[in-house]
Amino acid sequence: MSEIADKVKKIVVEHLGVEESKVTPEASFIDDLGADSLDTVELVMAFEEAFNVEIPEDAAEKIATVKDAIDYIEAQKKAA
Amino acid sequence: MFSLTSKVALVTGATGGIGAAIARQLHRQGAVVVITGTRESVLNELAAGLGKERVHAVTADLSDPASADQLIARAEEAAGAPLDILVNNAGLTRDMLAIRMKDEDWDKVINVDLSSPFRLCRAALKGMLRRRSGRIINIASVVGATGNAGQANYTAAKAGLVGMTKSLAQEAGARGVTLNVVAPGFIATPMTDVLPEAQKEKLVGAIPLARMGTPDDVASAVLYLASDEAAWVTGSTLHVNGGMAMI
């Protein structure tokens, strides 16, 4: 697992208070991890802070699963 | 009842008549109070009046967006703990009939009375949502609900504050953070002292409780909404106007 994936997982565990084993790449924040809309916004803001990237609103809306988040951040980091 | 022991509260516009009374009442109930205003000497005087403990003075000009954005962090640094209670009390007026009102008179009032409270709410909510607790009280005005000739800018800002508070209350509700409005009526402050006696009599004549309000009348309402006892009250407007407008 990449460093980014590790960090994303850690942030998700911390913010949603879920067990690490549940944070699989396919896990949906809302459907599988019990997040509400506010949680997802807070998660995006936590990602922005942790990775020093900006995630615009339209991109944030498409981040539904753990993998979505990892992919987006990795793409941003590569582009930088 | 209404104990605020170990809570950290920020009161903006604390150098005004109402702001000072709010700061005093929250302090009396045990809160660590951060008072903010533009006038440093008045702020320091108020801080000294509150005593040496649990009071911090932070000067800030809320007409400057950057200053508003940074104020929550500065207040928390001064208090040495996260913010529990935010009271958006700072405000100003630029009264004149609309046909004479310039864009800058409109913009200035909207900026300080509506945009700046939004910026402070936004900054405060980030931490409050994470901590799953917090109280925000926005000070509006009866004229935000009734309108008032000569105050198109001020009434728009104050009515806007009510709508904003309701939206934020819905966003923050799931985290146990409450936001409410206190809407004062005709309050005796240095600002209203200068009115001619005849005009004051006329105004008081329209108040069922037959007197002007005091800053402490307003502060008591704020204290209630800031307390644990108001845990199930959010998005509401508490009118403190002696019955002048029963809305």
mmCIF file of C-alpha atoms in Angstrom:
data_model
loop_
_atom_site.group_PDB
_atom_site.id
_atom_site.type_symbol
_atom_site.label_atom_id
_atom_site.label_comp_id
_atom_site.label_asym_id
_atom_site.label_seq_id
_atom_site.Cartn_x
_atom_site.Cartn_y
_atom_site.Cartn_z
ATOM 1 C CA MET A 1 0.000 0.000 0.000
ATOM 2 C CA SER A 2 1.276 3.455 -0.899
ATOM 3 C CA GLU A 3 2.153 6.072 1.651
ATOM 4 C CA ILE A 4 -0.805 8.158 0.519
ATOM 5 C CA ALA A 5 -3.198 5.230 0.903
ATOM 6 C CA ASP A 6 -1.893 4.609 4.413
ATOM 7 C CA LYS A 7 -2.392 8.202 5.421
ATOM 8 C CA VAL A 8 -5.883 8.372 3.909
ATOM 9 C CA LYS A 9 -6.868 5.269 5.826
ATOM 10 C CA LYS A 10 -5.528 6.705 9.051
ATOM 11 C CA ILE A 11 -7.482 9.943 8.581
ATOM 12 C CA VAL A 12 -10.684 8.013 7.846
ATOM 13 C CA VAL A 13 -10.268 5.835 10.944
ATOM 14 C CA GLU A 14 -9.595 8.885 13.074
ATOM 15 C CA HIS A 15 -12.455 11.021 11.773
ATOM 16 C CA LEU A 16 -15.186 8.433 11.521
ATOM 17 C CA GLY A 17 -14.118 6.369 14.496
ATOM 18 C CA VAL A 18 -14.429 3.135 12.545
ATOM 19 C CA GLU A 19 -12.333 -0.032 12.761
ATOM 20 C CA GLU A 20 -9.310 -0.077 10.500
ATOM 21 C CA SER A 21 -10.376 -3.393 8.960
ATOM 22 C CA LYS A 22 -13.517 -1.795 7.606
ATOM 23 C CA VAL A 23 -11.625 0.892 5.710
ATOM 24 C CA THR A 24 -11.122 -1.092 2.495
ATOM 25 C CA PRO A 25 -10.520 0.675 -0.842
ATOM 26 C CA GLU A 26 -14.078 -0.116 -1.977
ATOM 27 C CA ALA A 27 -15.681 1.106 1.233
ATOM 28 C CA SER A 28 -18.141 3.942 0.696
ATOM 29 C CA PHE A 29 -17.892 6.676 3.305
ATOM 30 C CA ILE A 30 -21.652 7.053 3.561
ATOM 31 C CA ASP A 31 -22.978 3.535 2.825
ATOM 32 C CA ASP A 32 -20.304 1.428 4.533
ATOM 33 C CA LEU A 33 -18.599 3.649 7.067
ATOM 34 C CA GLY A 34 -21.609 5.483 8.463
ATOM 35 C CA ALA A 35 -20.557 8.982 7.460
ATOM 36 C CA ASP A 36 -23.118 11.741 7.063
ATOM 37 C CA SER A 37 -22.796 14.658 4.641
ATOM 38 C CA LEU A 38 -20.995 16.752 7.237
ATOM 39 C CA ASP A 39 -18.491 13.938 7.852
ATOM 40 C CA THR A 40 -17.659 13.782 4.146
ATOM 41 C CA VAL A 41 -17.004 17.532 4.043
ATOM 42 C CA GLU A 42 -14.853 17.273 7.144
ATOM 43 C CA LEU A 43 -12.954 14.356 5.606
ATOM 44 C CA VAL A 44 -12.252 16.332 2.442
ATOM 45 C CA MET A 45 -11.012 19.236 4.546
ATOM 46 C CA ALA A 46 -8.818 16.867 6.545
ATOM 47 C CA PHE A 47 -7.359 15.470 3.307
ATOM 48 C CA GLU A 48 -6.687 18.983 2.045
ATOM 49 C CA GLU A 49 -4.820 19.822 5.203
ATOM 50 C CA ALA A 50 -2.892 16.570 5.488
ATOM 51 C CA PHE A 51 -1.768 16.446 1.859
ATOM 52 C CA ASN A 52 -1.591 20.171 1.223
ATOM 53 C CA VAL A 53 -3.846 19.899 -1.831
ATOM 54 C CA GLU A 54 -6.960 21.760 -2.803
ATOM 55 C CA ILE A 55 -10.025 19.668 -3.552
ATOM 56 C CA PRO A 56 -12.617 21.807 -5.348
ATOM 57 C CA GLU A 57 -16.316 21.274 -4.658
ATOM 58 C CA ASP A 58 -17.079 19.418 -7.911
ATOM 59 C CA ALA A 59 -14.180 17.002 -7.330
ATOM 60 C CA ALA A 60 -15.134 16.535 -3.694
ATOM 61 C CA GLU A 61 -18.636 15.498 -4.702
ATOM 62 C CA LYS A 62 -17.202 12.601 -6.689
ATOM 63 C CA ILE A 63 -15.161 11.235 -3.818
ATOM 64 C CA ALA A 64 -17.473 8.542 -2.460
ATOM 65 C CA THR A 65 -15.109 5.720 -1.524
ATOM 66 C CA VAL A 66 -11.720 5.358 0.110
ATOM 67 C CA LYS A 67 -10.233 4.513 -3.291
ATOM 68 C CA ASP A 68 -11.749 7.649 -4.851
ATOM 69 C CA ALA A 69 -9.924 9.724 -2.267
ATOM 70 C CA ILE A 70 -6.614 7.927 -2.718
ATOM 71 C CA ASP A 71 -6.810 8.143 -6.521
ATOM 72 C CA TYR A 72 -7.634 11.834 -6.476
ATOM 73 C CA ILE A 73 -4.840 12.741 -4.084
ATOM 74 C CA GLU A 74 -2.292 10.591 -5.944
ATOM 75 C CA ALA A 75 -3.244 12.260 -9.251
ATOM 76 C CA GLN A 76 -2.874 15.705 -7.657
ATOM 77 C CA LYS A 77 0.510 14.801 -6.209
ATOM 78 C CA LYS A 78 1.754 13.468 -9.531
ATOM 79 C CA ALA A 79 0.588 16.568 -11.367
ATOM 80 C CA ALA A 80 2.347 18.810 -8.872
ATOM 81 C CA MET B 1 -28.440 26.726 36.547
ATOM 82 C CA PHE B 2 -26.683 28.499 33.716
ATOM 83 C CA SER B 3 -23.195 27.697 34.932
ATOM 84 C CA LEU B 4 -20.476 28.348 32.367
ATOM 85 C CA THR B 5 -17.562 27.181 34.481
ATOM 86 C CA SER B 6 -14.461 26.471 32.363
ATOM 87 C CA LYS B 7 -16.232 27.407 29.102
ATOM 88 C CA VAL B 8 -14.411 29.726 26.730
ATOM 89 C CA ALA B 9 -16.548 32.517 25.252
ATOM 90 C CA LEU B 10 -15.748 35.114 22.617
ATOM 91 C CA VAL B 11 -17.830 38.303 22.565
ATOM 92 C CA THR B 12 -17.348 40.647 19.612
ATOM 93 C CA GLY B 13 -18.161 44.314 19.896
ATOM 94 C CA ALA B 14 -17.598 44.046 23.631
ATOM 95 C CA THR B 15 -16.854 47.750 23.937
ATOM 96 C CA GLY B 16 -20.479 48.625 23.170
ATOM 97 C CA GLY B 17 -23.201 48.840 25.810
ATOM 98 C CA ILE B 18 -24.794 45.478 25.027
ATOM 99 C CA GLY B 19 -21.501 43.675 24.339
ATOM 100 C CA ALA B 20 -20.055 44.749 27.675
ATOM 101 C CA ALA B 21 -23.127 43.486 29.540
ATOM 102 C CA ILE B 22 -22.905 40.136 27.722
ATOM 103 C CA ALA B 23 -19.222 39.821 28.599
ATOM 104 C CA ARG B 24 -19.948 40.628 32.241
ATOM 105 C CA GLN B 25 -22.770 38.095 32.579
ATOM 106 C CA LEU B 26 -20.871 35.258 30.899
ATOM 107 C CA HIS B 27 -17.869 36.048 33.075
ATOM 108 C CA ARG B 28 -19.996 36.126 36.210
ATOM 109 C CA GLN B 29 -21.263 32.628 35.387
ATOM 110 C CA GLY B 30 -17.705 31.332 35.302
ATOM 111 C CA ALA B 31 -16.720 31.548 31.648
ATOM 112 C CA VAL B 32 -13.268 32.453 30.395
ATOM 113 C CA VAL B 33 -14.185 35.505 28.340
ATOM 114 C CA VAL B 34 -12.324 36.841 25.342
ATOM 115 C CA ILE B 35 -13.529 40.340 24.546
ATOM 116 C CA THR B 36 -12.883 41.967 21.247
ATOM 117 C CA GLY B 37 -13.449 45.382 19.738
ATOM 118 C CA THR B 38 -11.691 48.072 17.761
ATOM 119 C CA ARG B 39 -11.030 50.484 20.623
ATOM 120 C CA GLU B 40 -8.095 49.181 22.624
ATOM 121 C CA SER B 41 -8.369 51.573 25.571
ATOM 122 C CA VAL B 42 -12.091 50.864 26.124
ATOM 123 C CA LEU B 43 -11.407 47.157 25.764
ATOM 124 C CA ASN B 44 -8.663 47.244 28.389
ATOM 125 C CA GLU B 45 -10.909 49.228 30.723
ATOM 126 C CA LEU B 46 -13.648 46.638 30.393
ATOM 127 C CA ALA B 47 -11.133 43.820 30.929
ATOM 128 C CA ALA B 48 -9.861 45.527 34.086
ATOM 129 C CA GLY B 49 -13.461 45.928 35.299
ATOM 130 C CA LEU B 50 -14.025 42.196 34.914
ATOM 131 C CA GLY B 51 -11.039 41.422 37.113
ATOM 132 C CA LYS B 52 -7.694 39.840 36.510
ATOM 133 C CA GLU B 53 -8.842 36.300 35.980
ATOM 134 C CA ARG B 54 -10.550 34.589 33.058
ATOM 135 C CA VAL B 55 -10.551 37.648 30.815
ATOM 136 C CA HIS B 56 -8.557 38.358 27.681
ATOM 137 C CA ALA B 57 -8.728 41.433 25.455
ATOM 138 C CA VAL B 58 -8.033 41.041 21.747
ATOM 139 C CA THR B 59 -8.346 44.044 19.440
ATOM 140 C CA ALA B 60 -9.711 43.310 15.983
ATOM 141 C CA ASP B 61 -11.242 45.281 13.147
ATOM 142 C CA LEU B 62 -13.974 43.038 11.788
ATOM 143 C CA SER B 63 -14.471 45.174 8.682
ATOM 144 C CA ASP B 64 -11.257 43.511 7.516
ATOM 145 C CA PRO B 65 -12.056 39.959 6.257
ATOM 146 C CA ALA B 66 -8.582 38.648 7.130
ATOM 147 C CA SER B 67 -8.931 39.959 10.658
ATOM 148 C CA ALA B 68 -12.297 38.212 10.997
ATOM 149 C CA ASP B 69 -10.870 34.976 9.584
ATOM 150 C CA GLN B 70 -8.075 34.967 12.149
ATOM 151 C CA LEU B 71 -10.022 36.070 15.189
ATOM 152 C CA ILE B 72 -11.175 32.629 16.380
ATOM 153 C CA ALA B 73 -7.612 31.286 16.344
ATOM 154 C CA ARG B 74 -6.344 34.396 18.141
ATOM 155 C CA ALA B 75 -9.069 34.105 20.769
ATOM 156 C CA GLU B 76 -8.297 30.433 21.381
ATOM 157 C CA GLU B 77 -4.621 31.238 21.685
ATOM 158 C CA ALA B 78 -5.352 33.995 24.208
ATOM 159 C CA ALA B 79 -7.629 31.734 26.250
ATOM 160 C CA GLY B 80 -5.354 28.713 25.892
ATOM 161 C CA ALA B 81 -8.318 26.466 25.101
ATOM 162 C CA PRO B 82 -10.815 25.839 22.310
ATOM 163 C CA LEU B 83 -13.837 28.075 21.921
ATOM 164 C CA ASP B 84 -17.150 26.892 23.404
ATOM 165 C CA ILE B 85 -19.309 29.986 22.936
ATOM 166 C CA LEU B 86 -19.280 32.610 20.185
ATOM 167 C CA VAL B 87 -21.392 35.745 20.537
ATOM 168 C CA ASN B 88 -21.525 37.802 17.351
ATOM 169 C CA ASN B 89 -22.522 41.142 18.781
ATOM 170 C CA ALA B 90 -20.369 43.610 16.829
ATOM 171 C CA GLY B 91 -22.282 45.783 14.432
ATOM 172 C CA LEU B 92 -22.607 49.275 13.096
ATOM 173 C CA THR B 93 -25.192 51.484 11.417
ATOM 174 C CA ARG B 94 -25.111 53.949 8.527
ATOM 175 C CA ASP B 95 -28.678 55.254 8.642
ATOM 176 C CA MET B 96 -30.244 57.250 5.830
ATOM 177 C CA LEU B 97 -33.149 56.970 3.452
ATOM 178 C CA ALA B 98 -32.474 54.540 0.638
ATOM 179 C CA ILE B 99 -32.647 57.155 -2.100
ATOM 180 C CA ARG B 100 -29.682 58.868 -0.452
ATOM 181 C CA MET B 101 -27.785 55.698 0.414
ATOM 182 C CA LYS B 102 -24.505 55.155 -1.393
ATOM 183 C CA ASP B 103 -23.129 51.749 -2.292
ATOM 184 C CA GLU B 104 -20.381 52.160 0.271
ATOM 185 C CA ASP B 105 -22.944 52.789 3.049
ATOM 186 C CA TRP B 106 -24.744 49.631 2.017
ATOM 187 C CA ASP B 107 -21.572 47.549 1.614
ATOM 188 C CA LYS B 108 -19.984 48.669 4.862
ATOM 189 C CA VAL B 109 -22.994 47.640 6.952
ATOM 190 C CA ILE B 110 -23.522 44.333 5.134
ATOM 191 C CA ASN B 111 -19.839 43.532 5.526
ATOM 192 C CA VAL B 112 -19.551 44.222 9.247
ATOM 193 C CA ASP B 113 -23.049 43.153 10.333
ATOM 194 C CA LEU B 114 -23.541 40.080 8.140
ATOM 195 C CA SER B 115 -20.398 38.920 6.316
ATOM 196 C CA SER B 116 -18.151 39.198 9.327
ATOM 197 C CA PRO B 117 -20.468 37.130 11.572
ATOM 198 C CA PHE B 118 -20.547 34.543 8.785
ATOM 199 C CA ARG B 119 -16.745 34.420 8.688
ATOM 200 C CA LEU B 120 -16.606 34.016 12.471
ATOM 201 C CA CYS B 121 -19.286 31.310 12.448
ATOM 202 C CA ARG B 122 -17.430 29.441 9.703
ATOM 203 C CA ALA B 123 -14.138 29.530 11.582
ATOM 204 C CA ALA B 124 -15.719 28.637 14.931
ATOM 205 C CA LEU B 125 -17.848 25.815 13.522
ATOM 206 C CA LYS B 126 -14.841 23.907 12.181
ATOM 207 C CA GLY B 127 -13.635 23.217 15.701
ATOM 208 C CA MET B 128 -17.057 22.983 17.327
ATOM 209 C CA LEU B 129 -18.272 20.346 14.849
ATOM 210 C CA ARG B 130 -15.141 18.305 15.467
ATOM 211 C CA ARG B 131 -15.549 18.575 19.247
ATOM 212 C CA ARG B 132 -19.296 17.976 18.950
ATOM 213 C CA SER B 133 -20.205 20.850 21.171
ATOM 214 C CA GLY B 134 -20.592 24.571 20.927
ATOM 215 C CA ARG B 135 -22.949 27.506 21.173
ATOM 216 C CA ILE B 136 -23.240 30.397 18.754
ATOM 217 C CA ILE B 137 -25.464 33.364 19.493
ATOM 218 C CA ASN B 138 -25.929 36.039 16.852
ATOM 219 C CA ILE B 139 -27.236 39.409 17.939
ATOM 220 C CA ALA B 140 -29.744 40.750 15.425
ATOM 221 C CA SER B 141 -32.426 43.374 16.016
ATOM 222 C CA VAL B 142 -36.188 43.717 16.117
ATOM 223 C CA VAL B 143 -35.948 45.917 13.017
ATOM 224 C CA GLY B 144 -34.594 42.938 11.073
ATOM 225 C CA ALA B 145 -38.117 41.512 11.411
ATOM 226 C CA THR B 146 -40.207 44.695 11.255
ATOM 227 C CA GLY B 147 -38.163 46.918 8.948
ATOM 228 C CA ASN B 148 -37.318 50.515 9.786
ATOM 229 C CA ALA B 149 -37.270 53.593 7.599
ATOM 230 C CA GLY B 150 -33.717 54.815 7.166
ATOM 231 C CA GLN B 151 -32.144 51.440 7.864
ATOM 232 C CA ALA B 152 -32.428 49.440 4.637
ATOM 233 C CA ASN B 153 -28.823 48.293 4.970
ATOM 234 C CA TYR B 154 -28.968 47.483 8.691
ATOM 235 C CA THR B 155 -32.319 45.682 8.540
ATOM 236 C CA ALA B 156 -31.174 43.644 5.524
ATOM 237 C CA ALA B 157 -28.063 42.573 7.416
ATOM 238 C CA LYS B 158 -30.001 41.696 10.572
ATOM 239 C CA ALA B 159 -32.696 39.767 8.683
ATOM 240 C CA GLY B 160 -29.885 38.034 6.789
ATOM 241 C CA LEU B 161 -28.337 37.026 10.078
ATOM 242 C CA VAL B 162 -31.563 35.244 11.050
ATOM 243 C CA GLY B 163 -31.683 33.246 7.795
ATOM 244 C CA MET B 164 -27.998 32.412 8.015
ATOM 245 C CA THR B 165 -28.360 31.242 11.611
ATOM 246 C CA LYS B 166 -31.206 28.896 10.654
ATOM 247 C CA SER B 167 -29.167 27.346 7.825
ATOM 248 C CA LEU B 168 -26.103 26.889 9.995
ATOM 249 C CA ALA B 169 -28.277 25.447 12.776
ATOM 250 C CA GLN B 170 -29.444 22.780 10.330
ATOM 251 C CA GLU B 171 -25.896 22.048 9.208
ATOM 252 C CA ALA B 172 -24.533 21.805 12.755
ATOM 253 C CA GLY B 173 -27.459 20.136 14.476
ATOM 254 C CA ALA B 174 -26.247 16.579 14.029
ATOM 255 C CA ARG B 175 -23.148 17.479 16.062
ATOM 256 C CA GLY B 176 -24.967 18.991 19.000
ATOM 257 C CA VAL B 177 -23.810 22.497 18.137
ATOM 258 C CA THR B 178 -26.565 25.100 18.477
ATOM 259 C CA LEU B 179 -26.969 28.486 16.811
ATOM 260 C CA ASN B 180 -29.587 31.019 17.842
ATOM 261 C CA VAL B 181 -30.427 34.680 17.479
ATOM 262 C CA VAL B 182 -31.190 37.251 20.126
ATOM 263 C CA ALA B 183 -33.096 40.192 18.673
ATOM 264 C CA PRO B 184 -33.094 43.217 20.990
ATOM 265 C CA GLY B 185 -35.641 45.998 20.751
ATOM 266 C CA PHE B 186 -35.166 49.538 22.022
ATOM 267 C CA ILE B 187 -32.251 49.354 24.471
ATOM 268 C CA ALA B 188 -30.843 52.186 26.568
ATOM 269 C CA THR B 189 -27.220 52.573 25.469
ATOM 270 C CA PRO B 190 -24.962 55.550 24.753
ATOM 271 C CA MET B 191 -26.233 55.236 21.166
ATOM 272 C CA THR B 192 -29.886 55.822 22.162
ATOM 273 C CA ASP B 193 -29.121 58.301 24.995
ATOM 274 C CA VAL B 194 -28.699 61.064 22.452
ATOM 275 C CA LEU B 195 -32.277 60.787 21.154
ATOM 276 C CA PRO B 196 -34.562 63.768 21.994
ATOM 277 C CA GLU B 197 -36.740 63.230 25.075
ATOM 278 C CA ALA B 198 -39.988 63.527 23.060
ATOM 279 C CA GLN B 199 -38.872 60.786 20.673
ATOM 280 C CA LYS B 200 -37.871 58.527 23.556
ATOM 281 C CA GLU B 201 -41.289 58.984 25.175
ATOM 282 C CA LYS B 202 -42.994 58.067 21.936
ATOM 283 C CA LEU B 203 -40.863 54.946 21.557
ATOM 284 C CA VAL B 204 -41.490 53.839 25.146
ATOM 285 C CA GLY B 205 -45.216 54.459 24.599
ATOM 286 C CA ALA B 206 -45.201 51.679 22.032
ATOM 287 C CA ILE B 207 -43.687 49.174 24.484
ATOM 288 C CA PRO B 208 -46.191 47.154 26.562
ATOM 289 C CA LEU B 209 -43.654 46.729 29.355
ATOM 290 C CA ALA B 210 -43.458 50.542 29.404
ATOM 291 C CA ARG B 211 -39.728 51.084 29.649
ATOM 292 C CA MET B 212 -36.612 50.923 27.537
ATOM 293 C CA GLY B 213 -34.641 47.698 27.710
ATOM 294 C CA THR B 214 -31.291 47.478 29.448
ATOM 295 C CA PRO B 215 -28.138 45.836 28.125
ATOM 296 C CA ASP B 216 -28.578 43.265 30.907
ATOM 297 C CA ASP B 217 -32.027 42.319 29.572
ATOM 298 C CA VAL B 218 -30.275 41.294 26.363
ATOM 299 C CA ALA B 219 -27.309 39.693 28.104
ATOM 300 C CA SER B 220 -29.608 37.432 30.164
ATOM 301 C CA ALA B 221 -31.124 36.053 26.958
ATOM 302 C CA VAL B 222 -27.641 35.402 25.590
ATOM 303 C CA LEU B 223 -26.634 33.689 28.813
ATOM 304 C CA TYR B 224 -29.590 31.317 28.571
ATOM 305 C CA LEU B 225 -28.817 30.356 24.970
ATOM 306 C CA ALA B 226 -25.128 29.890 25.826
ATOM 307 C CA SER B 227 -25.915 27.538 28.702
ATOM 308 C CA ASP B 228 -26.283 23.772 28.832
ATOM 309 C CA GLU B 229 -29.928 24.355 29.754
ATOM 310 C CA ALA B 230 -30.621 25.534 26.167
ATOM 311 C CA ALA B 231 -29.301 22.293 24.654
ATOM 312 C CA TRP B 232 -32.494 21.622 22.694
ATOM 313 C CA VAL B 233 -32.974 25.124 21.335
ATOM 314 C CA THR B 234 -31.497 25.858 17.928
ATOM 315 C CA GLY B 235 -32.277 28.038 14.923
ATOM 316 C CA SER B 236 -34.595 30.152 17.010
ATOM 317 C CA THR B 237 -34.844 33.898 17.506
ATOM 318 C CA LEU B 238 -35.391 35.136 21.031
ATOM 319 C CA HIS B 239 -37.021 38.568 20.866
ATOM 320 C CA VAL B 240 -36.110 40.812 23.783
ATOM 321 C CA ASN B 241 -38.149 43.938 23.155
ATOM 322 C CA GLY B 242 -40.597 44.505 26.014
ATOM 323 C CA GLY B 243 -43.423 43.327 23.807
ATOM 324 C CA MET B 244 -42.942 46.112 21.251
ATOM 325 C CA ALA B 245 -43.206 43.564 18.434
ATOM 326 C CA MET B 246 -44.772 40.216 19.296
ATOM 327 C CA ILE B 247 -43.309 37.994 16.622
#
